[in-house]
Coordinates of C-alpha atoms in Angstrom, one line a residue:
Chain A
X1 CA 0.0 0.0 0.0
X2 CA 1.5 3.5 -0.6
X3 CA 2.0 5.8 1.7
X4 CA 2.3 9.7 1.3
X5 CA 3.6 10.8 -1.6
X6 CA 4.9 15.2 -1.8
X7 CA 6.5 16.3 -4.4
X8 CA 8.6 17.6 -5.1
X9 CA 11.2 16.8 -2.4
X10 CA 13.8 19.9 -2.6
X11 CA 13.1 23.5 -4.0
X12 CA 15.1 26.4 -4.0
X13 CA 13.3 29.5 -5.0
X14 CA 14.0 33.1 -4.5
X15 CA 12.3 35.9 -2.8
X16 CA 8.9 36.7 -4.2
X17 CA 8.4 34.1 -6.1
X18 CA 5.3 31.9 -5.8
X19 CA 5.5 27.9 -5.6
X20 CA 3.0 25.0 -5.5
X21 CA 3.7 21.8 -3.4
X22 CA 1.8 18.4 -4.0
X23 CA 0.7 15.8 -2.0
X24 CA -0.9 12.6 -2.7
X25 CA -2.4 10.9 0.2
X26 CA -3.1 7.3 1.0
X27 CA -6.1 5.4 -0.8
X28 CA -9.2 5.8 0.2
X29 CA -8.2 9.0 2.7
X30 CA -9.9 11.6 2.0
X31 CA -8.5 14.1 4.5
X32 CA -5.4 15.8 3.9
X33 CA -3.3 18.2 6.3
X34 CA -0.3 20.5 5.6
X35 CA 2.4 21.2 8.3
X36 CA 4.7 23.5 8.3
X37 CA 8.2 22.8 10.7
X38 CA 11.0 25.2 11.2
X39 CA 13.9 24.0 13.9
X40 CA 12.4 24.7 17.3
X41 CA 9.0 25.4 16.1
X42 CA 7.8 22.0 16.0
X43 CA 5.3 21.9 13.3
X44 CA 2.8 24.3 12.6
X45 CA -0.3 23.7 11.2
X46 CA -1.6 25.2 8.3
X47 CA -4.8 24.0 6.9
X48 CA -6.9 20.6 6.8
X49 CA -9.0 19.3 3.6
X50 CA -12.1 17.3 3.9
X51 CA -13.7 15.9 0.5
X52 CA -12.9 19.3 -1.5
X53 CA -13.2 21.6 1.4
X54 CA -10.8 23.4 3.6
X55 CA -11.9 22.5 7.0
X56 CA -9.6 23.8 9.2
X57 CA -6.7 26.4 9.1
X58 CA -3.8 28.0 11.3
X59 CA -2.5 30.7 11.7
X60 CA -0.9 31.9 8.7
X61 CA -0.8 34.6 6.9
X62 CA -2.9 35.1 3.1
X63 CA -0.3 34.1 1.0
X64 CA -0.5 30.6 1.9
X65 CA -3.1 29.0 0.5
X66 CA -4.5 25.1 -0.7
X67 CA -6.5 23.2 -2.2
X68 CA -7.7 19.5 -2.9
X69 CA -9.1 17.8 -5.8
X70 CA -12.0 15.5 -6.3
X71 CA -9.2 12.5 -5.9
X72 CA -7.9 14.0 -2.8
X73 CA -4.7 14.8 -4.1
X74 CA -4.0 18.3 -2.1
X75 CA -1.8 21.1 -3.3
X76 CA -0.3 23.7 -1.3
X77 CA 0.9 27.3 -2.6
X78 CA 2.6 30.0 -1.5
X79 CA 2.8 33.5 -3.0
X80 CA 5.3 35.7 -2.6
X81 CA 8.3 34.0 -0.9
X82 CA 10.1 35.5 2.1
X83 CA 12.9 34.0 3.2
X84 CA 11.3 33.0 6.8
X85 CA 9.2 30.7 4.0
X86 CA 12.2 28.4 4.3
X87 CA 11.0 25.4 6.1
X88 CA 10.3 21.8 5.7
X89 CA 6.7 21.1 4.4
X90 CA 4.5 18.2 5.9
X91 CA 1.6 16.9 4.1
X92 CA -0.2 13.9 6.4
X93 CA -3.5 12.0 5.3
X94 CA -5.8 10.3 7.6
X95 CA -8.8 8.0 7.2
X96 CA -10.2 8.2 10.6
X97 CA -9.0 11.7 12.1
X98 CA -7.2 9.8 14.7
X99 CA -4.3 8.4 12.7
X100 CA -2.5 10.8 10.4
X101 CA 0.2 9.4 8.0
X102 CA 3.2 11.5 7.0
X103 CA 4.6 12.1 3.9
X104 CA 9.1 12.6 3.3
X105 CA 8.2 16.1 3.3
X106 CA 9.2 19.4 0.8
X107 CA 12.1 21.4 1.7
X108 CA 11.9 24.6 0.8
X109 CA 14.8 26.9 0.6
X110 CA 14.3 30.7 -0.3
X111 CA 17.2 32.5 -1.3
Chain B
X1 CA -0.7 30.3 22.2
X2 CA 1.0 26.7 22.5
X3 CA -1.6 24.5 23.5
X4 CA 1.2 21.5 23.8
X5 CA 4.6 22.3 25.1
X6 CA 7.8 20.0 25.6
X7 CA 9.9 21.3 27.6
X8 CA 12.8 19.1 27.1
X9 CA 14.7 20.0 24.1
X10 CA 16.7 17.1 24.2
X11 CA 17.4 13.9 26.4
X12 CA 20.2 11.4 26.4
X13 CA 20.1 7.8 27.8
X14 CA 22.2 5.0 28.1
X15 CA 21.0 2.0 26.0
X16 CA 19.0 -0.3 28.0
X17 CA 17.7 2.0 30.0
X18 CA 14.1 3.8 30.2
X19 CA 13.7 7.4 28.2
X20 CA 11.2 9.3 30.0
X21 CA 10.0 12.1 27.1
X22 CA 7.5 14.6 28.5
X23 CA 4.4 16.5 27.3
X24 CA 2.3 19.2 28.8
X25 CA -1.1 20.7 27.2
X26 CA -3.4 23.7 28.1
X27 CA -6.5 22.7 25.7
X28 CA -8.7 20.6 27.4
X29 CA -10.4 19.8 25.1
X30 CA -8.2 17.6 23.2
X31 CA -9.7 13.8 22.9
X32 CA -7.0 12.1 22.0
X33 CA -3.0 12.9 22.5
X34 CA -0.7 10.9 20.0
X35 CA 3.2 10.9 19.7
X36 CA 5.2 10.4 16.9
X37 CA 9.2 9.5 15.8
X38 CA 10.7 11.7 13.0
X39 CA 14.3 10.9 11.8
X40 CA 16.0 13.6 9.6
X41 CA 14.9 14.4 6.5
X42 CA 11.3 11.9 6.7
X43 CA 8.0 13.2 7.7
X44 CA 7.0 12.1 11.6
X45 CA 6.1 8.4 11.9
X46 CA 3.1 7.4 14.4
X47 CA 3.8 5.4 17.9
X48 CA 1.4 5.6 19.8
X49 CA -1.8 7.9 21.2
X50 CA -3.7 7.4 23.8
X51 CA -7.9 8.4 24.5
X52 CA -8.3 11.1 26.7
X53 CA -10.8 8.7 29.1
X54 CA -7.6 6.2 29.5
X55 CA -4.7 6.7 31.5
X56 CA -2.3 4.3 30.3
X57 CA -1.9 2.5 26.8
X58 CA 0.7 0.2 26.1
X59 CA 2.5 -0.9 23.0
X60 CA 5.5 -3.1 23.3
X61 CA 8.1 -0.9 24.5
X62 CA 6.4 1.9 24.3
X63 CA 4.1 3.4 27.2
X64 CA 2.4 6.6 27.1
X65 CA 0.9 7.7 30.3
X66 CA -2.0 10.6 30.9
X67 CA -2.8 12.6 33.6
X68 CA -5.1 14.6 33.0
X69 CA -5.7 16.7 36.1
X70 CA -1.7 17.8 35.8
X71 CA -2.3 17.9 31.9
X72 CA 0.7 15.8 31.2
X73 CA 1.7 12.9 29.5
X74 CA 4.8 11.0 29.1
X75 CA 6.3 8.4 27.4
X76 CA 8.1 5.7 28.7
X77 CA 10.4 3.7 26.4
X78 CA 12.0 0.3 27.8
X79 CA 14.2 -0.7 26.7
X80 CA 15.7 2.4 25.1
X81 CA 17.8 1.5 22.0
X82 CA 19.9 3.1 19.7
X83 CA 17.4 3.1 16.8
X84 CA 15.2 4.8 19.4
X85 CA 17.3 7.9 18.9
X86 CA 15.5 10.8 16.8
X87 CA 13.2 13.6 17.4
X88 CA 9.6 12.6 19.4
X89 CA 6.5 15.1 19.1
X90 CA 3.5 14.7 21.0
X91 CA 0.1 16.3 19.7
X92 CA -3.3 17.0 21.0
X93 CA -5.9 16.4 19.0
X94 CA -9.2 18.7 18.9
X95 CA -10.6 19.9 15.6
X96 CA -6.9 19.8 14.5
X97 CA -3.6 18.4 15.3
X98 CA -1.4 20.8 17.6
X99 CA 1.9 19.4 18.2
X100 CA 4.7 20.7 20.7
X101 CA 8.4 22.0 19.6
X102 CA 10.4 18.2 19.8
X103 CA 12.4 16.7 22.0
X104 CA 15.7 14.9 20.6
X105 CA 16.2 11.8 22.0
X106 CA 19.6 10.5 22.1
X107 CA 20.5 7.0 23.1
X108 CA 24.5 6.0 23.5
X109 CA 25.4 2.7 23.5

């Protein structure tokens, strides 16, 4: 059975650019979360996806946004990179809400 | 607001021994309280969680207690080992996950 699948793994952007991250979550679950950890900070939480809809979100600024698709693949983006963007990017699926599986991760450099 | 704090940035233990990793939470309204393993460069992988009506579950050599009047769980690993060593999050769950900070566990053999 596969398990979490982001891509892509490594990105390097630079400041003020925009970039989309992917996740594909294990079959048949259809919610879909998106972490954010930075050393120290444990990981943050940015938004949860239910069946199409964004049902929860953190505490993040406008520019990071998401969305899922009708096959629960999720994407993540975020507009106009700051270099405090830099972080490593967790997408984690769950079937019951009580388990959550977690993908490798993107790491995100800004430059 | 951190609803889930670890205090303990890191912890080293001889191998054999028990790790005691510890967990506090403000949001009682979490239902269930999970911890998970995350090596270096791989997303967090799942232990063990624990229902907020129980107050100890059990998994091999892995114990998590609760206490919820102190708002604190812990968990116990025996016997530690050197695979054991990596960074261990606990989270509360409510209408989201909310994980603490880490603690790096370090076991010397």
């Amino acid at each position: 059975k596969a398990g979490v699948t982001q891509t892509p793994r490594y990105l390097i952007k630079t400041r003020g650019q925009q970039v989309t991250l992917s996740c594909s979550p294990i079959s048949g679950h259809r919610s879909v979360s998106w972490y954010q950890q930075t050393p120290g900070q444990g990981l943050q939480f940015l938004f949860e996806y239910f069946s199409e809809t964004q049902r929860n979100k953190g505490n993040f600024p406008g520019r990071f946004s998401g969305r899922q698709f009708s096959n629960s693949r999720s994407e993540m983006n975020v507009s106009t990179l700051e270099l405090g963007d830099s972080a490593l990017y967790l997408c984690a699926s769950s079937l019951d809400g009580v388990g959550y599986t977690f993908g490798s991760g993107t790491r995100l450099t800004v430059v | 607001d951190q609803q889930v704090k670890q205090n303990s940035p890191s912890l080293s233990v001889q191998e054999g021994r028990i790790s005691i990793l510890n967990c506090d939470y403000t949001n009682s309204m979490f239902d269930y309280f999970l911890w998970y393993k995350k090596y270096p460069a791989e997303g967090p992988t799942f232990l063990i969680s624990i229902s907020s009506i129980k107050d100890k579950n059990e998994d091999g050599r892995f114990t998590v207690f609760l206490n919820k009047s102190a708002k604190h769980l812990s968990l116990h690993i025996v016997p530690s080992q050197p695979g054991d060593s990596a960074v261990y999050f606990c989270a509360g769950r409510g209408n989201k996950l909310v994980f603490g900070a880490g603690t790096i566990l370090r076991v010397k053999s």
